[in-house]
Amino acid sequence: MENRSKDFLRRVVEEDLKAGKYQEIVTRFPPEPNGFPHIGHAKSISINFGIAKDYQGRCNLRMDDTNPTTEDTQYVEALKDAVQWLGFKWDKEVRYTSDYFSKLYEYAIKLIKMGKAYVDSLPEEEMREYRGTVTQAGKRSKYANRSVKENLELLEGMKKGEFKEGEHVLRAKIDMASPNMKMRDPLLYRIKHAHHFRAGDEWAIYPMYDFAHCLSDYIEGVTHSICTLEFENNREIYDWVLETLELEPPRPYQHEFARLNINYTVMSKRKLLELVEKEVVSGWDDPRLPTIAGLRRRGYTPESILNFCEQIGVAKANSVVDVAQLEFSIRDDLNPKVPRVMCVLDPLKVTITNYEGSEELDASYYPHDVPKEGSRKVPFSKEIYIERDDFMENPTKGYFRLTPEQPVRLKHAYIISCKEIIKDEQGNVVEIKAEYYPNSKSGSDRSGIKVRSAIQWVEANEAKEIEVRLYDRLYNKEIPEGIEDINPNSLKVVKNALIEPAVITQKPDIRFQFERHGYFFADPVEYSDEKPIFNRIVSLKDSWAKKKKTDRTKPKTEPKKVQIDGEVTPMTQEEEARFEKYTNELKLNSEVANTLARDKQLSSFYEEALTTYSNPVNIANLVTNEVARELKSKTIGELKFKPKNIANLIKMVDDETISTKIAKQVFEEMSRSGQEPQKIVESKGLVQISDPAVLLPIIEEVMAKNPDNVEKFRAGNSKLFGFFVGQVLKATKGKGNPKVVNELIKEKLNS
RNA sequence: UGGGGUAUGGCCAAGCGGUAAGGCAACGGUUUUUGGUACCGUUAUUCGGGGGUUCGAAUCCCUCUACCCCAUCCA
């Protein structure tokens, strides 16, 4: 964690802290209690609680319960449970948006009094029409100019239930022509004669997300309101509400990240619900589902999920994470923790003809590389079962297990070799007659026999029967579309697997590694001593199975796709004239001339600069690059520097007082402070160093400090040239004349 | 089509003008009484495309392209 780079959210938090914007960081996890949480929620939980933890802040758990028709307490419980299971503690009590209904109502009244909200009575359909489209502006409802008094009375009536659903709504008065659809007078309240699972029947109106969320954040003192990308368009309302209400600072700000997607599964509430309702899965806790309940029943640990969330990172690009990453995180977590036991899923009887009686073998629960103590007794006799595919009559090349010619070690026991194969009428192998080597006992092997593999087994009479549920990915397709993409083999039930008795009688743990199979979990719901049931959490990595199946991954070198350039909008006459002048008279290259000509502000800035100092090309270059950047976020009036400053800056570059690198630095300072470039150079001592006598010792020092890189460079790694230039420039605080430095380094390095 | 976003290896993802981090996956090898683990090594002359600026560009400028989100009285 120490050296890991911070994600963009943490960077924002740190900057805000540094700027003294907040005393303490407060985040929140704000689900709507209308469904079961899934691993996507886990990501959000991990981010919100994780940030609070990292910066000694706090994180609230808030139920965003503003829609009484979809929400329910069972989901509240599931959500609370999920957070706790993942190991987080929310600050104080669980919060509910419904607790703020009265406060929210007060804010609505304030907005009406400010003339910023009105009761609209347009029928639903008409309201939609009035909203316009993405390309066409909407128009305001005629009800928008109701008096404050009338609005107040109407809202009160709505609240009291005097109107039918749909009759009126409260809307913010913002801008029906806004390019952001969300800002076209968004709804603040709607009438709903519904029973709320907490607020009861007190309210006949309920606040909308856009009104309730920002204010709930504010009420709770939240500083960083972190949500997913689809709310980017809502940020403008978030800010509008908080700003318009003129609330006392500090106030929260919204930041968005990309929601989690994983391949071969689905994450949307709608699709998850469909699976449950159509009984494709057994319920919300079906171990194949990416729900927290499902993952948990499957046997995933909270640690593994948290690690997974940390591994995948937080960013703003929509992405689909490979399930292999999730599988890795659970294997990685369980490997050093969990006891190894022997289980045979598909038994093949082996009779050891030269063994008489029985014995109990000592067997450690953990392999040599897991530093944990613990062992059990494993019964052994002449009748045992091994895995059917651990024997092959006609082995393929590279097969390490038992064959007529190849002996194999029974893990924790003896080496055996096959003496006879018994088959039924169909020719299926039903039993192996084998012989064991008495002096090959595990731990005291003096047989000198070399085996290529050790396999698991169980003693025939003592073994316990168990049910094993083998789970695989739910869908066949990486990005599944619907039920038609379901993997028909996502669940395989093995009714009569055999397991060594200690697992059932001693119960050393609830999670195990069934040796050479995978990690398994005693099903928390259906397991009983009479009928033990184990879920496969994840299989072991199996490079043998892979080698058999996939006939070498084909080298998938896709040819680079050719991109077709779209059309560029033609220049106006005025632009054309400027372009001509710039290319012909001032000798600018066409690219620079083009951008300058097309931008009225830039070109007038440029031409004014030319009146101070006439180097059309160099000034144009700086204006089209650096000045253009500043103009992206500011208007020309807001710029701290003037065209003549730019001209003077170029003059200093031209007479080699400063390098272009320094010029950029000076430019930045100029746009911050508005100082004259000469002053900046003077006060900061930025005059460039071109004297080889000064530069050479520095170069030698850099080379002396990086002898390996010098060697690599001389061996042909020419990329490192930039490294040396960079180091030298760093040592001179950027003041070295890069051209001279380049020359000198080239000389030194090649000598 | 207006607005808001996003593009770095097979999948995530750092990077903020000076040597293209890291994890997963894959592929070799060593160790191994798990074809597991661990360890070692290999895998981007290039950052969506094209131009420009610069001694030097994934990073700055211009432009094009692709994908995601927004027109629920859902959140």
GROMACS .gro file of N, CA and C in nm, chain A residues 216-327:
model
  336
  216SER      N    1  -2.929   1.576   0.179
  216SER     CA    2  -2.899   1.477   0.283
  216SER      C    3  -2.749   1.474   0.310
  217ASP      N    4  -2.672   1.480   0.202
  217ASP     CA    5  -2.527   1.486   0.218
  217ASP      C    6  -2.489   1.607   0.302
  218TYR      N    7  -2.550   1.719   0.267
  218TYR     CA    8  -2.518   1.843   0.339
  218TYR      C    9  -2.557   1.833   0.486
  219ILE      N   10  -2.676   1.784   0.512
  219ILE     CA   11  -2.724   1.771   0.649
  219ILE      C   12  -2.631   1.684   0.733
  220GLU      N   13  -2.579   1.582   0.671
  220GLU     CA   14  -2.492   1.490   0.745
  220GLU      C   15  -2.347   1.539   0.753
  221GLY      N   16  -2.320   1.650   0.690
  221GLY     CA   17  -2.183   1.702   0.694
  221GLY      C   18  -2.088   1.623   0.606
  222VAL      N   19  -2.144   1.556   0.505
  222VAL     CA   20  -2.061   1.481   0.412
  222VAL      C   21  -1.971   1.579   0.336
  223THR      N   22  -1.847   1.538   0.312
  223THR     CA   23  -1.756   1.625   0.239
  223THR      C   24  -1.738   1.578   0.096
  224HIS      N   25  -1.731   1.446   0.077
  224HIS     CA   26  -1.709   1.391  -0.055
  224HIS      C   27  -1.820   1.293  -0.088
  225SER      N   28  -1.902   1.333  -0.182
  225SER     CA   29  -2.017   1.253  -0.220
  225SER      C   30  -1.979   1.171  -0.343
  226ILE      N   31  -1.946   1.046  -0.318
  226ILE     CA   32  -1.890   0.964  -0.425
  226ILE      C   33  -1.997   0.873  -0.484
  227CYS      N   34  -2.016   0.880  -0.615
  227CYS     CA   35  -2.119   0.800  -0.680
  227CYS      C   36  -2.067   0.750  -0.814
  228THR      N   37  -2.152   0.678  -0.886
  228THR     CA   38  -2.107   0.621  -1.012
  228THR      C   39  -2.131   0.716  -1.129
  229LEU      N   40  -2.065   0.682  -1.240
  229LEU     CA   41  -2.058   0.766  -1.358
  229LEU      C   42  -2.192   0.817  -1.413
  230GLU      N   43  -2.297   0.735  -1.400
  230GLU     CA   44  -2.423   0.777  -1.462
  230GLU      C   45  -2.483   0.899  -1.394
  231PHE      N   46  -2.423   0.943  -1.285
  231PHE     CA   47  -2.475   1.063  -1.218
  231PHE      C   48  -2.399   1.190  -1.257
  232GLU      N   49  -2.309   1.175  -1.354
  232GLU     CA   50  -2.231   1.293  -1.395
  232GLU      C   51  -2.321   1.410  -1.435
  233ASN      N   52  -2.429   1.376  -1.507
  233ASN     CA   53  -2.520   1.482  -1.551
  233ASN      C   54  -2.598   1.543  -1.435
  234ASN      N   55  -2.607   1.468  -1.325
  234ASN     CA   56  -2.683   1.519  -1.211
  234ASN      C   57  -2.600   1.613  -1.123
  235ARG      N   58  -2.471   1.616  -1.149
  235ARG     CA   59  -2.385   1.698  -1.063
  235ARG      C   60  -2.424   1.845  -1.069
  236GLU      N   61  -2.468   1.888  -1.186
  236GLU     CA   62  -2.505   2.028  -1.202
  236GLU      C   63  -2.624   2.066  -1.112
  237ILE      N   64  -2.719   1.974  -1.098
  237ILE     CA   65  -2.831   2.003  -1.007
  237ILE      C   66  -2.784   1.998  -0.863
  238TYR      N   67  -2.700   1.901  -0.837
  238TYR     CA   68  -2.644   1.886  -0.702
  238TYR      C   69  -2.587   2.021  -0.657
  239ASP      N   70  -2.506   2.079  -0.746
  239ASP     CA   71  -2.444   2.206  -0.714
  239ASP      C   72  -2.548   2.319  -0.709
  240TRP      N   73  -2.641   2.314  -0.802
  240TRP     CA   74  -2.743   2.420  -0.810
  240TRP      C   75  -2.823   2.429  -0.680
  241VAL      N   76  -2.869   2.317  -0.633
  241VAL     CA   77  -2.952   2.315  -0.511
  241VAL      C   78  -2.874   2.373  -0.393
  242LEU      N   79  -2.752   2.323  -0.376
  242LEU     CA   80  -2.675   2.368  -0.260
  242LEU      C   81  -2.635   2.515  -0.270
  243GLU      N   82  -2.604   2.559  -0.392
  243GLU     CA   83  -2.566   2.699  -0.409
  243GLU      C   84  -2.686   2.792  -0.395
  244THR      N   85  -2.796   2.753  -0.459
  244THR     CA   86  -2.914   2.840  -0.460
  244THR      C   87  -2.969   2.861  -0.319
  245LEU      N   88  -2.962   2.757  -0.239
  245LEU     CA   89  -3.013   2.766  -0.103
  245LEU      C   90  -2.923   2.850  -0.012
  246GLU      N   91  -2.808   2.888  -0.064
  246GLU     CA   92  -2.711   2.970   0.011
  246GLU      C   93  -2.683   2.911   0.148
  247LEU      N   94  -2.648   2.783   0.146
  247LEU     CA   95  -2.622   2.714   0.272
  247LEU      C   96  -2.488   2.754   0.329
  248GLU      N   97  -2.480   2.742   0.458
  248GLU     CA   98  -2.355   2.777   0.524
  248GLU      C   99  -2.248   2.674   0.489
  249PRO      N  100  -2.131   2.717   0.448
  249PRO     CA  101  -2.027   2.620   0.415
  249PRO      C  102  -1.972   2.552   0.541
  250PRO      N  103  -1.901   2.444   0.529
  250PRO     CA  104  -1.863   2.378   0.403
  250PRO      C  105  -1.975   2.289   0.350
  251ARG      N  106  -1.967   2.268   0.221
  251ARG     CA  107  -2.067   2.183   0.161
  251ARG      C  108  -2.000   2.069   0.085
  252PRO      N  109  -2.074   1.963   0.060
  252PRO     CA  110  -2.016   1.847  -0.010
  252PRO      C  111  -2.003   1.870  -0.160
  253TYR      N  112  -1.912   1.797  -0.221
  253TYR     CA  113  -1.900   1.795  -0.367
  253TYR      C  114  -1.909   1.653  -0.418
  254GLN      N  115  -1.969   1.640  -0.533
  254GLN     CA  116  -1.989   1.507  -0.590
  254GLN      C  117  -1.873   1.467  -0.681
  255HIS      N  118  -1.832   1.341  -0.671
  255HIS     CA  119  -1.727   1.286  -0.758
  255HIS      C  120  -1.774   1.150  -0.807
  256GLU      N  121  -1.745   1.121  -0.934
  256GLU     CA  122  -1.797   0.998  -0.992
  256GLU      C  123  -1.687   0.901  -1.034
  257PHE      N  124  -1.713   0.773  -1.017
  257PHE     CA  125  -1.619   0.669  -1.062
  257PHE      C  126  -1.697   0.565  -1.142
  258ALA      N  127  -1.624   0.482  -1.215
  258ALA     CA  128  -1.688   0.380  -1.299
  258ALA      C  129  -1.736   0.263  -1.216
  259ARG      N  130  -1.857   0.221  -1.241
  259ARG     CA  131  -1.911   0.107  -1.166
  259ARG      C  132  -1.843  -0.021  -1.211
  260LEU      N  133  -1.852  -0.121  -1.126
  260LEU     CA  134  -1.784  -0.247  -1.152
  260LEU      C  135  -1.863  -0.336  -1.247
  261ASN      N  136  -1.796  -0.391  -1.345
  261ASN     CA  137  -1.851  -0.496  -1.429
  261ASN      C  138  -1.754  -0.613  -1.427
  262ILE      N  139  -1.809  -0.734  -1.430
  262ILE     CA  140  -1.726  -0.853  -1.435
  262ILE      C  141  -1.778  -0.940  -1.549
  263ASN      N  142  -1.688  -1.002  -1.623
  263ASN     CA  143  -1.737  -1.081  -1.735
  263ASN      C  144  -1.798  -1.213  -1.690
  264TYR      N  145  -1.878  -1.273  -1.776
  264TYR     CA  146  -1.950  -1.397  -1.750
  264TYR      C  147  -2.054  -1.387  -1.638
  265THR      N  148  -2.090  -1.263  -1.601
  265THR     CA  149  -2.197  -1.250  -1.503
  265THR      C  150  -2.272  -1.121  -1.530
  266VAL      N  151  -2.378  -1.099  -1.456
  266VAL     CA  152  -2.454  -0.974  -1.472
  266VAL      C  153  -2.458  -0.901  -1.339
  267MET      N  154  -2.475  -0.770  -1.347
  267MET     CA  155  -2.468  -0.692  -1.225
  267MET      C  156  -2.591  -0.604  -1.206
  268SER      N  157  -2.676  -0.596  -1.307
  268SER     CA  158  -2.788  -0.502  -1.293
  268SER      C  159  -2.899  -0.566  -1.209
  269LYS      N  160  -2.964  -0.480  -1.132
  269LYS     CA  161  -3.073  -0.524  -1.047
  269LYS      C  162  -3.178  -0.598  -1.127
  270ARG      N  163  -3.209  -0.541  -1.243
  270ARG     CA  164  -3.315  -0.597  -1.325
  270ARG      C  165  -3.283  -0.741  -1.366
  271LYS      N  166  -3.161  -0.762  -1.414
  271LYS     CA  167  -3.123  -0.895  -1.462
  271LYS      C  168  -3.110  -0.995  -1.348
  272LEU      N  169  -3.059  -0.947  -1.236
  272LEU     CA  170  -3.046  -1.033  -1.119
  272LEU      C  171  -3.185  -1.079  -1.074
  273LEU      N  172  -3.276  -0.984  -1.071
  273LEU     CA  173  -3.412  -1.013  -1.028
  273LEU      C  174  -3.477  -1.116  -1.121
  274GLU      N  175  -3.451  -1.099  -1.249
  274GLU     CA  176  -3.507  -1.192  -1.347
  274GLU      C  177  -3.460  -1.335  -1.320
  275LEU      N  178  -3.332  -1.350  -1.290
  275LEU     CA  179  -3.278  -1.483  -1.262
  275LEU      C  180  -3.346  -1.547  -1.142
  276VAL      N  181  -3.371  -1.465  -1.043
  276VAL     CA  182  -3.433  -1.517  -0.922
  276VAL      C  183  -3.579  -1.550  -0.948
  277GLU      N  184  -3.648  -1.458  -1.014
  277GLU     CA  185  -3.792  -1.479  -1.036
  277GLU      C  186  -3.821  -1.594  -1.130
  278LYS      N  187  -3.738  -1.610  -1.231
  278LYS     CA  188  -3.761  -1.721  -1.324
  278LYS      C  189  -3.699  -1.850  -1.273
  279GLU      N  190  -3.647  -1.844  -1.152
  279GLU     CA  191  -3.589  -1.961  -1.087
  279GLU      C  192  -3.477  -2.027  -1.166
  280VAL      N  193  -3.402  -1.943  -1.236
  280VAL     CA  194  -3.282  -1.992  -1.302
  280VAL      C  195  -3.179  -2.024  -1.194
  281VAL      N  196  -3.190  -1.949  -1.086
  281VAL     CA  197  -3.103  -1.973  -0.970
  281VAL      C  198  -3.195  -2.000  -0.850
  282SER      N  199  -3.134  -2.045  -0.740
  282SER     CA  200  -3.218  -2.090  -0.629
  282SER      C  201  -3.265  -1.976  -0.539
  283GLY      N  202  -3.211  -1.857  -0.556
  283GLY     CA  203  -3.251  -1.745  -0.472
  283GLY      C  204  -3.144  -1.639  -0.474
  284TRP      N  205  -3.163  -1.534  -0.395
  284TRP     CA  206  -3.066  -1.425  -0.393
  284TRP      C  207  -2.931  -1.470  -0.343
  285ASP      N  208  -2.929  -1.580  -0.270
  285ASP     CA  209  -2.801  -1.627  -0.218
  285ASP      C  210  -2.748  -1.748  -0.296
  286ASP      N  211  -2.797  -1.765  -0.417
  286ASP     CA  212  -2.741  -1.873  -0.499
  286ASP      C  213  -2.592  -1.846  -0.517
  287PRO      N  214  -2.511  -1.949  -0.490
  287PRO     CA  215  -2.366  -1.928  -0.493
  287PRO      C  216  -2.310  -1.888  -0.630
  288ARG      N  217  -2.391  -1.893  -0.732
  288ARG     CA  218  -2.341  -1.851  -0.863
  288ARG      C  219  -2.360  -1.703  -0.888
  289LEU      N  220  -2.440  -1.640  -0.804
  289LEU     CA  221  -2.472  -1.499  -0.822
  289LEU      C  222  -2.362  -1.407  -0.767
  290PRO      N  223  -2.345  -1.290  -0.827
  290PRO     CA  224  -2.245  -1.198  -0.775
  290PRO      C  225  -2.297  -1.115  -0.658
  291THR      N  226  -2.410  -1.157  -0.602
  291THR     CA  227  -2.461  -1.086  -0.484
  291THR      C  228  -2.370  -1.115  -0.365
  292ILE      N  229  -2.372  -1.026  -0.269
  292ILE     CA  230  -2.292  -1.049  -0.149
  292ILE      C  231  -2.338  -1.179  -0.083
  293ALA      N  232  -2.471  -1.197  -0.078
  293ALA     CA  233  -2.525  -1.319  -0.016
  293ALA      C  234  -2.478  -1.443  -0.091
  294GLY      N  235  -2.474  -1.434  -0.224
  294GLY     CA  236  -2.431  -1.548  -0.304
  294GLY      C  237  -2.283  -1.579  -0.286
  295LEU      N  238  -2.204  -1.475  -0.294
  295LEU     CA  239  -2.059  -1.489  -0.277
  295LEU      C  240  -2.028  -1.549  -0.140
  296ARG      N  241  -2.101  -1.502  -0.044
  296ARG     CA  242  -2.081  -1.543   0.093
  296ARG      C  243  -2.118  -1.690   0.111
  297ARG      N  244  -2.229  -1.729   0.050
  297ARG     CA  245  -2.271  -1.868   0.061
  297ARG      C  246  -2.178  -1.958  -0.019
  298ARG      N  247  -2.124  -1.906  -0.124
  298ARG     CA  248  -2.029  -1.981  -0.205
  298ARG      C  249  -1.904  -2.011  -0.123
  299GLY      N  250  -1.869  -1.919  -0.032
  299GLY     CA  251  -1.752  -1.940   0.052
  299GLY      C  252  -1.648  -1.831   0.040
  300TYR      N  253  -1.676  -1.730  -0.040
  300TYR     CA  254  -1.583  -1.617  -0.050
  300TYR      C  255  -1.567  -1.552   0.087
  301THR      N  256  -1.448  -1.506   0.116
  301THR     CA  257  -1.423  -1.438   0.243
  301THR      C  258  -1.432  -1.287   0.220
  302PRO      N  259  -1.466  -1.213   0.324
  302PRO     CA  260  -1.465  -1.066   0.309
  302PRO      C  261  -1.328  -1.014   0.267
  303GLU      N  262  -1.224  -1.073   0.323
  303GLU     CA  263  -1.088  -1.028   0.289
  303GLU      C  264  -1.064  -1.039   0.139
  304SER      N  265  -1.107  -1.150   0.082
  304SER     CA  266  -1.080  -1.172  -0.060
  304SER      C  267  -1.153  -1.067  -0.144
  305ILE      N  268  -1.272  -1.032  -0.103
  305ILE     CA  269  -1.350  -0.934  -0.180
  305ILE      C  270  -1.290  -0.795  -0.166
  306LEU      N  271  -1.248  -0.763  -0.047
  306LEU     CA  272  -1.184  -0.634  -0.025
  306LEU      C  273  -1.053  -0.624  -0.105
  307ASN      N  274  -0.977  -0.733  -0.102
  307ASN     CA  275  -0.853  -0.733  -0.180
  307ASN      C  276  -0.881  -0.717  -0.327
  308PHE      N  277  -0.982  -0.785  -0.372
  308PHE     CA  278  -1.023  -0.773  -0.512
  308PHE      C  279  -1.052  -0.627  -0.545
  309CYS      N  280  -1.130  -0.563  -0.460
  309CYS     CA  281  -1.167  -0.423  -0.485
  309CYS      C  282  -1.044  -0.334  -0.490
  310GLU      N  283  -0.948  -0.365  -0.405
  310GLU     CA  284  -0.828  -0.284  -0.403
  310GLU      C  285  -0.744  -0.305  -0.529
  311GLN      N  286  -0.740  -0.432  -0.571
  311GLN     CA  287  -0.660  -0.467  -0.690
  311GLN      C  288  -0.711  -0.399  -0.816
  312ILE      N  289  -0.844  -0.397  -0.833
  312ILE     CA  290  -0.898  -0.346  -0.960
  312ILE      C  291  -0.890  -0.195  -0.970
  313GLY      N  292  -0.873  -0.127  -0.856
  313GLY     CA  293  -0.854   0.017  -0.863
  313GLY      C  294  -0.983   0.095  -0.886
  314VAL      N  295  -0.968   0.225  -0.888
  314VAL     CA  296  -1.081   0.314  -0.909
  314VAL      C  297  -1.045   0.409  -1.020
  315ALA      N  298  -1.128   0.418  -1.123
  315ALA     CA  299  -1.101   0.510  -1.232
  315ALA      C  300  -1.232   0.551  -1.296
  316LYS      N  301  -1.223   0.626  -1.404
  316LYS     CA  302  -1.344   0.676  -1.467
  316LYS      C  303  -1.374   0.609  -1.600
  317ALA      N  304  -1.293   0.513  -1.640
  317ALA     CA  305  -1.316   0.446  -1.768
  317ALA      C  306  -1.408   0.326  -1.747
  318ASN      N  307  -1.511   0.315  -1.829
  318ASN     CA  308  -1.597   0.197  -1.821
  318ASN      C  309  -1.515   0.075  -1.853
  319SER      N  310  -1.527  -0.030  -1.771
  319SER     CA  311  -1.441  -0.144  -1.794
  319SER      C  312  -1.509  -0.272  -1.747
  320VAL      N  313  -1.457  -0.383  -1.794
  320VAL     CA  314  -1.509  -0.513  -1.755
  320VAL      C  315  -1.392  -0.594  -1.698
  321VAL      N  316  -1.399  -0.624  -1.570
  321VAL     CA  317  -1.291  -0.695  -1.505
  321VAL      C  318  -1.307  -0.845  -1.531
  322ASP      N  319  -1.195  -0.911  -1.553
  322ASP     CA  320  -1.194  -1.055  -1.578
  322ASP      C  321  -1.225  -1.130  -1.448
  323VAL      N  322  -1.318  -1.229  -1.453
  323VAL     CA  323  -1.347  -1.308  -1.332
  323VAL      C  324  -1.223  -1.372  -1.276
  324ALA      N  325  -1.126  -1.399  -1.362
  324ALA     CA  326  -1.002  -1.462  -1.316
  324ALA      C  327  -0.940  -1.380  -1.204
  325GLN      N  328  -0.961  -1.251  -1.208
  325GLN     CA  329  -0.906  -1.164  -1.105
  325GLN      C  330  -0.974  -1.190  -0.970
  326LEU      N  331  -1.104  -1.212  -0.975
  326LEU     CA  332  -1.180  -1.244  -0.853
  326LEU      C  333  -1.137  -1.380  -0.801
  327GLU      N  334  -1.125  -1.475  -0.892
  327GLU     CA  335  -1.085  -1.611  -0.854
  327GLU      C  336  -0.946  -1.610  -0.792
   0.00000   0.00000   0.00000
